Amino acid sequence: MLSAPNVAVVGVTGAVGEEFLAILAERNFPIGDLKLLASKRSAGKKIEYQGKIFTVEELTEDSFDGVDLALFSAGSSASKKYAPVASEVGATVVDNSSAFRMTDGIPLVVPEANADTIKGIELGKGGIIANPNCSTIIMLVPVTPLHRLAHVKRMVVSTYQSASGAGRAAMMELDSQTRQVLDGKPPECKLFPQQYAFNLFSHNSDIGEEGYNTEELKMVYETHKIWGDDSIKITATCVRVPVMRAHSESINLEFEDPIDEKIASETLKAAPGITVIDDRDNNRFPTPLDASGKDDVLVGRIRNDISREGDGACGLDIFVCGDQLRKGAALNAVQIAELLL
Ligand SMILES: NC(=O)c1ccc[n+]([C@@H]2O[C@H](COP(=O)([O-])OP(=O)(O)OC[C@H]3O[C@@H](n4cnc5c(N)ncnc54)[C@H](OP(=O)(O)O)[C@@H]3O)[C@@H](O)[C@H]2O)c1
């Protein structure tokens, strides 16, 4: 068992990469040697970690010699090319991209839901573990304990996704367009075809034949894989909103077994990784600003679904906010690495 693995952070100059370093430091993750990797564009850049200055290196096939843990967040093409190379030379990979999420034999892990699926994987002995899509993680942290209690039959989710979910370039687009609009100038659309500031639009991923975008389908199929049950009916609508950080989701749930808002609230309060903010008297519920920089997924608006009254079915509505750079990406991956330690 390794007590201080040699760690490589791949995509360290990106929105998730930066969060990786912050979380590793905050949680005092034991590190032997640290290697910071990004594209050729960033090679030579200096980054400070715990008072020491590190130089960013270009990601190449030779980057992983001596590395025990490789935390990848450099997009799916970089993962497809380099994660198998890293695994081959003994680095255990935790990958944030979509490259391997649905690959048979590769665990797709939310520690609060299916930590048991990484049994047998050891740091420094290779292997790839996939981190789910950020919207899936933020949904499953609160929905899994309810599912364990009353078995979800059907789930309808609508997302309100922030700019940082699409990386640094999207954050810059929201920032610069907001300034341009407030200055009375026409907003420049560089990344997204639609105006982003003071607007919202359907998620910017590809649309398939059935009319769902890939982000929506990830929420469906990744949930099936994580829960090990593809009979659960799930439909999703994913929307990008002009919020800088933290995704929000409105989730309607139908259950097999009896459950009500009171039991759901108690269950959520007792579950790991969740803070309940559900103050009906003061109309105070989770917001993305509350969730930004926090580890927990915030849950509120916990209420019985009145449309199910009288038809014998149990339904609930909840509203959740989670920092998708942290729990939706870097924190979830570091928690997986901690399980491996
Ligand atoms: N943002 C989120 O909330 C979130 C959540 C879950 C998962 N993810 C996933 O995490 C990954 C990174 O997302 P992000 O939001 O951090 O994106 P980002 O801000 O655009 O950063 C991308 C990072 O990847 C590096 N990179 C890109 N192409 C590379 C290549 N060919 N070789 C080496 N490094 C390369 C970039 O390096 P340079 O700076 O040198 O270009 C940068 O460090 C994506 O797969 C994304 O789907 C993101």
Short mmCIF file of C-alpha atoms and ligand atoms in Angstrom, two decimals, residues 10-17 37-42 59 72-76 78 82 96-98 101 132-134 164-169 247 324-325 328-329, ligand 1:
data_model
loop_
_atom_site.label_atom_id
_atom_site.label_comp_id
_atom_site.label_asym_id
_atom_site.label_seq_id
_atom_site.Cartn_x
_atom_site.Cartn_y
_atom_site.Cartn_z
CA VAL A 10 -3.25 16.29 -16.36
CA GLY A 11 -4.97 19.47 -17.62
CA VAL A 12 -3.69 21.41 -14.62
CA THR A 13 -4.13 24.81 -16.29
CA GLY A 14 -7.87 24.28 -16.85
CA ALA A 15 -10.87 25.06 -14.66
CA VAL A 16 -10.96 21.53 -13.18
CA GLY A 17 -7.17 21.23 -13.02
CA LEU A 37 0.83 18.42 -17.19
CA ALA A 38 -1.07 20.35 -19.85
CA SER A 39 -0.78 21.00 -23.58
CA LYS A 40 2.27 22.37 -25.36
CA ARG A 41 0.68 25.84 -25.06
CA SER A 42 1.23 25.83 -21.29
CA LEU A 59 1.69 15.92 -21.84
CA PHE A 72 -7.01 13.53 -15.83
CA SER A 73 -9.05 16.58 -16.85
CA ALA A 74 -7.81 17.49 -20.30
CA GLY A 75 -10.78 16.51 -22.47
CA SER A 76 -11.79 13.16 -23.87
CA ALA A 78 -6.36 13.50 -24.48
CA TYR A 82 -2.91 9.03 -22.85
CA ASN A 96 -12.86 13.31 -15.57
CA SER A 97 -13.69 13.14 -19.27
CA SER A 98 -16.42 11.13 -20.94
CA ARG A 101 -17.49 6.30 -18.63
CA PRO A 132 -19.22 10.62 -13.98
CA ASN A 133 -20.56 13.70 -15.74
CA CYS A 134 -20.89 16.65 -13.35
CA SER A 164 -17.54 26.93 -15.62
CA GLY A 165 -19.06 23.56 -16.56
CA ALA A 166 -17.82 24.32 -20.07
CA GLY A 167 -14.32 25.28 -18.91
CA ARG A 168 -12.29 28.48 -18.77
CA ALA A 169 -13.22 29.71 -22.24
CA HIS A 247 -25.01 23.72 -11.43
CA GLN A 324 -19.59 21.09 -10.46
CA LEU A 325 -15.88 21.96 -10.45
CA GLY A 328 -19.00 17.41 -10.00
CA ALA A 329 -15.35 16.90 -10.97
N1 LIG B 1 -15.67 22.14 -16.06
C1 LIG B 1 -16.38 21.25 -15.37
O1 LIG B 1 -17.21 21.58 -14.53
C2 LIG B 1 -16.17 19.79 -15.62
C3 LIG B 1 -16.89 18.89 -14.85
C4 LIG B 1 -16.71 17.52 -15.05
C5 LIG B 1 -15.84 17.10 -16.02
N2 LIG B 1 -15.15 18.00 -16.77
C6 LIG B 1 -14.23 17.49 -17.79
O2 LIG B 1 -12.90 17.84 -17.43
C7 LIG B 1 -12.12 18.10 -18.60
C8 LIG B 1 -11.50 19.48 -18.49
O3 LIG B 1 -12.52 20.44 -18.35
P1 LIG B 1 -12.22 21.96 -17.95
O4 LIG B 1 -13.54 22.56 -17.73
O5 LIG B 1 -11.18 22.04 -16.91
O6 LIG B 1 -11.63 22.52 -19.35
P2 LIG B 1 -10.66 23.75 -19.60
O7 LIG B 1 -10.81 24.80 -18.58
O8 LIG B 1 -10.86 24.10 -21.03
O9 LIG B 1 -9.18 23.11 -19.43
C9 LIG B 1 -8.70 22.12 -20.30
C10 LIG B 1 -7.35 21.62 -19.80
O10 LIG B 1 -6.92 20.53 -20.62
C11 LIG B 1 -5.65 20.84 -21.19
N3 LIG B 1 -5.58 20.23 -22.51
C12 LIG B 1 -6.43 20.37 -23.55
N4 LIG B 1 -6.01 19.63 -24.60
C13 LIG B 1 -4.88 19.01 -24.20
C14 LIG B 1 -3.98 18.11 -24.82
N5 LIG B 1 -4.15 17.69 -26.06
N6 LIG B 1 -2.90 17.68 -24.12
C15 LIG B 1 -2.71 18.08 -22.86
N7 LIG B 1 -3.54 18.93 -22.19
C16 LIG B 1 -4.60 19.38 -22.89
C17 LIG B 1 -5.60 22.33 -21.23
O11 LIG B 1 -4.26 22.75 -21.31
P3 LIG B 1 -3.84 24.18 -21.94
O12 LIG B 1 -4.17 25.21 -20.89
O13 LIG B 1 -2.39 24.02 -22.16
O14 LIG B 1 -4.64 24.35 -23.18
C18 LIG B 1 -6.24 22.66 -19.89
O15 LIG B 1 -5.31 22.45 -18.85
C19 LIG B 1 -13.08 17.89 -19.77
O16 LIG B 1 -12.96 16.56 -20.23
C20 LIG B 1 -14.43 18.11 -19.17
O17 LIG B 1 -15.45 17.43 -19.87
C21 LIG B 1 -15.29 19.34 -16.61
#
